[in-house]
Amino acid sequence: NAGVTQTPKFQVLKTGQSMTLQCAQDMNHEYMSWYRQDPGMGLRLIHYSVGAGITDQGEVPNGYNVSRSTTEDFPLRLLSAAPSQTSVYFCASTEQGALSGNTIYFGEGSWLTVV
Amino acid sequence: GQNIDQPTEMTATEGAIVQINCTYQTSGFNGLFWYQQHAGEAPTFLSYNVLDGLEEKGRFSSFLSRSKGYSYLLLKELQMKDSASYLCAAPPRGFQKLVFGTGTRLLVSP
């Protein structure tokens, strides 16, 4: 009964370090996405993927990379961490994408602090 | 742009009814979602409206008017556990991604 699993839950980084947030889902969903959530800004889409091998940019993609080599995994890479990337990150997946009205399942969130 | 607007914060009393409004650009979106998010947790699905009208699901109902670009979430018989943020979200027409409003923080007091 795993659903969407993302790790780590908490991470502190120094400015300039790189790291990868892992996300995996076991529901065979085609659509996966990464959001960040900041106070007063709501959830903002970073990158999304409509299937293995296909990714696209969301609203705030700068400073982040993604890849989708398998249906299950959708890691988010911070190339050179900056304090502005301090945020809560949510990975999400859905069966057929937002247009179908399918429920989106979120991971538990990753709290990232860049000092 | 793709704008979704909702009030920042609302307060209500246990047992009361509260309506949380959400407005969006009429030319942009197909249907509208509502999500609930407790502090420190992930959002969870509440409802999805693609046709005009009211959809009831227990204590929660959601309404959509596509011509007016307007939706609301109605919470009845409020309980303390309903204190949370309520997010409305919609997919821009032709896109498989979801755009979220900033969320409405609801505080339920005894």
mmCIF file of C-alpha atoms in Angstrom:
data_model
loop_
_atom_site.group_PDB
_atom_site.id
_atom_site.type_symbol
_atom_site.label_atom_id
_atom_site.label_comp_id
_atom_site.label_asym_id
_atom_site.label_seq_id
_atom_site.Cartn_x
_atom_site.Cartn_y
_atom_site.Cartn_z
ATOM 1 C CA ASN A 1 0.000 0.000 0.000
ATOM 2 C CA ALA A 2 2.914 2.353 -0.768
ATOM 3 C CA GLY A 3 1.363 4.827 -3.252
ATOM 4 C CA VAL A 4 3.800 7.683 -3.864
ATOM 5 C CA THR A 5 7.035 7.508 -1.901
ATOM 6 C CA GLN A 6 9.467 10.378 -1.786
ATOM 7 C CA THR A 7 12.761 10.685 0.047
ATOM 8 C CA PRO A 8 14.328 12.250 1.980
ATOM 9 C CA LYS A 9 11.695 13.808 4.228
ATOM 10 C CA PHE A 10 14.082 16.428 5.604
ATOM 11 C CA GLN A 11 17.352 17.735 4.176
ATOM 12 C CA VAL A 12 19.684 20.627 4.899
ATOM 13 C CA LEU A 13 22.025 21.675 2.103
ATOM 14 C CA LYS A 14 24.756 24.231 1.787
ATOM 15 C CA THR A 15 24.586 26.758 -1.016
ATOM 16 C CA GLY A 16 26.131 25.285 -4.146
ATOM 17 C CA GLN A 17 25.635 21.642 -3.204
ATOM 18 C CA SER A 18 23.691 19.337 -5.450
ATOM 19 C CA MET A 19 21.228 16.675 -4.443
ATOM 20 C CA THR A 20 18.441 14.462 -5.775
ATOM 21 C CA LEU A 21 14.958 14.093 -4.355
ATOM 22 C CA GLN A 22 13.701 10.609 -5.095
ATOM 23 C CA CYS A 23 10.121 9.796 -6.039
ATOM 24 C CA ALA A 24 8.628 6.414 -6.792
ATOM 25 C CA GLN A 25 5.066 5.238 -7.345
ATOM 26 C CA ASP A 26 3.747 1.698 -7.497
ATOM 27 C CA MET A 27 0.373 2.413 -9.138
ATOM 28 C CA ASN A 28 1.611 2.211 -12.752
ATOM 29 C CA HIS A 29 0.634 5.842 -13.293
ATOM 30 C CA GLU A 30 1.775 7.480 -16.500
ATOM 31 C CA TYR A 31 1.719 11.052 -15.229
ATOM 32 C CA MET A 32 4.103 12.305 -12.565
ATOM 33 C CA SER A 33 5.021 15.781 -11.432
ATOM 34 C CA TRP A 34 7.007 17.789 -8.925
ATOM 35 C CA TYR A 35 5.635 20.800 -7.043
ATOM 36 C CA ARG A 36 7.139 23.170 -4.566
ATOM 37 C CA GLN A 37 5.087 24.886 -1.901
ATOM 38 C CA ASP A 38 6.034 28.181 -0.329
ATOM 39 C CA PRO A 39 4.068 30.346 2.128
ATOM 40 C CA GLY A 40 1.637 32.605 0.288
ATOM 41 C CA MET A 41 2.513 31.075 -3.091
ATOM 42 C CA GLY A 42 0.593 27.839 -3.082
ATOM 43 C CA LEU A 43 1.751 24.793 -4.999
ATOM 44 C CA ARG A 44 3.800 25.614 -8.086
ATOM 45 C CA LEU A 45 4.651 23.087 -10.766
ATOM 46 C CA ILE A 46 8.383 22.540 -11.361
ATOM 47 C CA HIS A 47 8.483 19.731 -13.950
ATOM 48 C CA TYR A 48 6.129 17.035 -15.090
ATOM 49 C CA SER A 49 6.184 13.868 -17.140
ATOM 50 C CA VAL A 50 3.453 12.250 -19.224
ATOM 51 C CA GLY A 51 5.266 8.929 -19.526
ATOM 52 C CA ALA A 52 8.644 7.209 -19.466
ATOM 53 C CA GLY A 53 11.178 9.153 -21.506
ATOM 54 C CA ILE A 54 9.026 12.297 -21.707
ATOM 55 C CA THR A 55 9.412 15.347 -19.464
ATOM 56 C CA ASP A 56 8.363 18.967 -19.688
ATOM 57 C CA GLN A 57 8.794 22.188 -17.759
ATOM 58 C CA GLY A 58 6.251 23.641 -15.387
ATOM 59 C CA GLU A 59 5.968 27.151 -13.976
ATOM 60 C CA VAL A 60 9.272 27.284 -12.049
ATOM 61 C CA PRO A 61 11.794 24.911 -13.682
ATOM 62 C CA ASN A 62 14.999 26.927 -13.299
ATOM 63 C CA GLY A 63 17.627 25.250 -11.143
ATOM 64 C CA TYR A 64 16.012 21.810 -11.380
ATOM 65 C CA ASN A 65 16.431 18.810 -13.664
ATOM 66 C CA VAL A 66 14.289 15.712 -14.022
ATOM 67 C CA SER A 67 14.401 12.449 -15.910
ATOM 68 C CA ARG A 68 11.920 9.609 -16.366
ATOM 69 C CA SER A 69 13.753 6.448 -17.328
ATOM 70 C CA THR A 70 11.043 4.174 -15.900
ATOM 71 C CA THR A 71 7.310 4.531 -15.260
ATOM 72 C CA GLU A 72 7.878 4.147 -11.524
ATOM 73 C CA ASP A 73 10.597 6.723 -10.823
ATOM 74 C CA PHE A 74 10.771 10.489 -11.301
ATOM 75 C CA PRO A 75 13.771 12.011 -9.485
ATOM 76 C CA LEU A 76 14.225 15.756 -9.093
ATOM 77 C CA ARG A 77 17.793 17.080 -9.155
ATOM 78 C CA LEU A 78 18.937 20.356 -7.688
ATOM 79 C CA LEU A 79 22.039 21.256 -9.659
ATOM 80 C CA SER A 80 23.540 23.940 -7.418
ATOM 81 C CA ALA A 81 21.358 24.653 -4.411
ATOM 82 C CA ALA A 82 20.419 28.241 -3.600
ATOM 83 C CA PRO A 83 18.623 29.658 -0.533
ATOM 84 C CA SER A 84 15.665 30.500 -2.809
ATOM 85 C CA GLN A 85 15.153 26.751 -3.210
ATOM 86 C CA THR A 86 14.310 26.368 0.469
ATOM 87 C CA SER A 87 10.820 24.961 0.252
ATOM 88 C CA VAL A 88 8.589 21.936 0.705
ATOM 89 C CA TYR A 89 8.636 19.667 -2.339
ATOM 90 C CA PHE A 90 5.820 17.326 -3.304
ATOM 91 C CA CYS A 91 5.933 14.586 -5.869
ATOM 92 C CA ALA A 92 2.595 13.572 -7.378
ATOM 93 C CA SER A 93 1.232 10.992 -9.767
ATOM 94 C CA THR A 94 -2.034 10.376 -11.570
ATOM 95 C CA GLU A 95 -3.298 7.716 -13.917
ATOM 96 C CA GLN A 96 -4.206 9.771 -16.952
ATOM 97 C CA GLY A 97 -3.295 13.347 -16.218
ATOM 98 C CA ALA A 98 -5.232 16.353 -15.012
ATOM 99 C CA LEU A 99 -7.543 16.637 -18.033
ATOM 100 C CA SER A 100 -9.216 13.331 -17.233
ATOM 101 C CA GLY A 101 -10.197 14.437 -13.757
ATOM 102 C CA ASN A 102 -8.363 11.560 -12.146
ATOM 103 C CA THR A 103 -7.303 11.980 -8.552
ATOM 104 C CA ILE A 104 -3.745 13.154 -8.076
ATOM 105 C CA TYR A 105 -1.831 11.308 -5.379
ATOM 106 C CA PHE A 106 0.839 13.219 -3.513
ATOM 107 C CA GLY A 107 3.897 11.979 -1.698
ATOM 108 C CA GLU A 108 4.371 13.009 1.922
ATOM 109 C CA GLY A 109 6.628 15.926 1.067
ATOM 110 C CA SER A 110 10.312 16.758 1.413
ATOM 111 C CA TRP A 111 11.350 19.715 3.574
ATOM 112 C CA LEU A 112 14.493 21.216 2.088
ATOM 113 C CA THR A 113 16.530 23.992 3.695
ATOM 114 C CA VAL A 114 19.434 25.618 1.856
ATOM 115 C CA VAL A 115 21.793 27.605 4.064
ATOM 116 C CA GLY B 1 -1.665 34.106 -17.445
ATOM 117 C CA GLN B 2 -3.465 31.379 -15.592
ATOM 118 C CA ASN B 3 -4.952 32.894 -12.458
ATOM 119 C CA ILE B 4 -6.852 31.137 -9.746
ATOM 120 C CA ASP B 5 -7.961 33.283 -6.827
ATOM 121 C CA GLN B 6 -9.250 32.299 -3.399
ATOM 122 C CA PRO B 7 -9.355 34.039 -0.003
ATOM 123 C CA THR B 8 -6.265 33.672 2.142
ATOM 124 C CA GLU B 9 -7.925 32.829 5.429
ATOM 125 C CA MET B 10 -11.363 32.170 6.906
ATOM 126 C CA THR B 11 -12.607 31.429 10.394
ATOM 127 C CA ALA B 12 -15.732 29.587 11.487
ATOM 128 C CA THR B 13 -17.253 27.918 14.515
ATOM 129 C CA GLU B 14 -17.680 24.227 15.157
ATOM 130 C CA GLY B 15 -21.053 23.029 13.838
ATOM 131 C CA ALA B 16 -21.450 25.939 11.426
ATOM 132 C CA ILE B 17 -21.431 26.040 7.605
ATOM 133 C CA VAL B 18 -18.666 27.721 5.636
ATOM 134 C CA GLN B 19 -18.323 28.454 1.911
ATOM 135 C CA ILE B 20 -14.881 28.834 0.361
ATOM 136 C CA ASN B 21 -14.903 30.569 -3.008
ATOM 137 C CA CYS B 22 -12.564 30.163 -5.942
ATOM 138 C CA THR B 23 -12.518 32.191 -9.157
ATOM 139 C CA TYR B 24 -10.518 31.482 -12.289
ATOM 140 C CA GLN B 25 -10.113 32.688 -15.845
ATOM 141 C CA THR B 26 -13.093 31.396 -17.802
ATOM 142 C CA SER B 27 -11.243 30.833 -21.056
ATOM 143 C CA GLY B 28 -8.493 28.766 -19.520
ATOM 144 C CA PHE B 29 -9.631 25.746 -17.625
ATOM 145 C CA ASN B 30 -11.335 22.381 -17.955
ATOM 146 C CA GLY B 31 -13.031 21.497 -14.698
ATOM 147 C CA LEU B 32 -11.930 22.267 -11.173
ATOM 148 C CA PHE B 33 -10.459 20.272 -8.288
ATOM 149 C CA TRP B 34 -10.613 20.854 -4.555
ATOM 150 C CA TYR B 35 -7.913 19.482 -2.251
ATOM 151 C CA GLN B 36 -7.588 19.554 1.532
ATOM 152 C CA GLN B 37 -4.196 19.992 3.157
ATOM 153 C CA HIS B 38 -3.535 19.731 6.884
ATOM 154 C CA ALA B 39 -0.455 21.517 8.201
ATOM 155 C CA GLY B 40 2.705 19.545 7.523
ATOM 156 C CA GLU B 41 0.932 16.998 5.343
ATOM 157 C CA ALA B 42 0.359 16.368 1.654
ATOM 158 C CA PRO B 43 -2.815 17.551 -0.114
ATOM 159 C CA THR B 44 -5.618 15.010 -0.371
ATOM 160 C CA PHE B 45 -8.357 14.907 -2.996
ATOM 161 C CA LEU B 46 -11.823 16.203 -2.093
ATOM 162 C CA SER B 47 -13.720 16.736 -5.348
ATOM 163 C CA TYR B 48 -13.613 17.329 -9.083
ATOM 164 C CA ASN B 49 -16.314 19.256 -11.004
ATOM 165 C CA VAL B 50 -16.325 19.264 -14.779
ATOM 166 C CA LEU B 51 -20.012 20.125 -15.305
ATOM 167 C CA ASP B 52 -21.966 23.067 -13.911
ATOM 168 C CA GLY B 53 -23.853 22.536 -10.707
ATOM 169 C CA LEU B 54 -23.526 21.213 -7.216
ATOM 170 C CA GLU B 55 -21.998 17.871 -6.276
ATOM 171 C CA GLU B 56 -22.549 16.647 -2.756
ATOM 172 C CA LYS B 57 -20.302 14.234 -0.912
ATOM 173 C CA GLY B 58 -21.257 13.859 2.730
ATOM 174 C CA ARG B 59 -20.538 17.045 4.665
ATOM 175 C CA PHE B 60 -18.654 18.533 1.709
ATOM 176 C CA SER B 61 -20.223 19.894 -1.486
ATOM 177 C CA SER B 62 -18.584 21.562 -4.456
ATOM 178 C CA PHE B 63 -20.198 23.878 -6.995
ATOM 179 C CA LEU B 64 -19.018 24.976 -10.426
ATOM 180 C CA SER B 65 -20.168 27.645 -12.860
ATOM 181 C CA ARG B 66 -18.014 27.469 -15.972
ATOM 182 C CA SER B 67 -19.535 30.562 -17.581
ATOM 183 C CA LYS B 68 -18.710 32.648 -14.527
ATOM 184 C CA GLY B 69 -15.343 31.055 -13.817
ATOM 185 C CA TYR B 70 -16.497 30.394 -10.270
ATOM 186 C CA SER B 71 -16.478 27.504 -7.855
ATOM 187 C CA TYR B 72 -17.095 27.056 -4.180
ATOM 188 C CA LEU B 73 -16.547 24.394 -1.570
ATOM 189 C CA LEU B 74 -19.260 24.126 1.064
ATOM 190 C CA LEU B 75 -18.452 22.508 4.382
ATOM 191 C CA LYS B 76 -21.364 21.676 6.678
ATOM 192 C CA GLU B 77 -21.448 20.705 10.354
ATOM 193 C CA LEU B 78 -17.905 21.892 10.791
ATOM 194 C CA GLN B 79 -15.616 19.876 13.000
ATOM 195 C CA MET B 80 -12.325 20.857 14.580
ATOM 196 C CA LYS B 81 -10.522 18.426 12.255
ATOM 197 C CA ASP B 82 -11.702 20.509 9.273
ATOM 198 C CA SER B 83 -9.131 23.142 10.225
ATOM 199 C CA ALA B 84 -6.837 22.940 7.215
ATOM 200 C CA SER B 85 -5.957 24.669 3.979
ATOM 201 C CA TYR B 86 -8.300 24.164 1.037
ATOM 202 C CA LEU B 87 -6.762 24.374 -2.406
ATOM 203 C CA CYS B 88 -8.623 24.814 -5.643
ATOM 204 C CA ALA B 89 -6.841 23.722 -8.804
ATOM 205 C CA ALA B 90 -7.567 23.403 -12.496
ATOM 206 C CA PRO B 91 -5.877 22.054 -15.609
ATOM 207 C CA PRO B 92 -5.363 24.742 -18.288
ATOM 208 C CA ARG B 93 -7.238 23.831 -21.446
ATOM 209 C CA GLY B 94 -5.236 21.358 -23.498
ATOM 210 C CA PHE B 95 -2.627 20.708 -20.822
ATOM 211 C CA GLN B 96 -2.203 17.707 -18.585
ATOM 212 C CA LYS B 97 -0.788 19.723 -15.701
ATOM 213 C CA LEU B 98 -2.588 21.289 -12.755
ATOM 214 C CA VAL B 99 -2.464 24.944 -11.663
ATOM 215 C CA PHE B 100 -3.205 25.577 -7.995
ATOM 216 C CA GLY B 101 -4.590 28.590 -6.199
ATOM 217 C CA THR B 102 -2.691 29.800 -3.152
ATOM 218 C CA GLY B 103 -5.092 28.031 -0.807
ATOM 219 C CA THR B 104 -7.565 29.151 1.859
ATOM 220 C CA ARG B 105 -6.584 28.478 5.434
ATOM 221 C CA LEU B 106 -9.695 27.589 7.441
ATOM 222 C CA LEU B 107 -9.640 27.883 11.214
ATOM 223 C CA VAL B 108 -12.464 26.144 13.074
ATOM 224 C CA SER B 109 -12.921 27.254 16.671
ATOM 225 C CA PRO B 110 -14.982 25.615 19.457
#
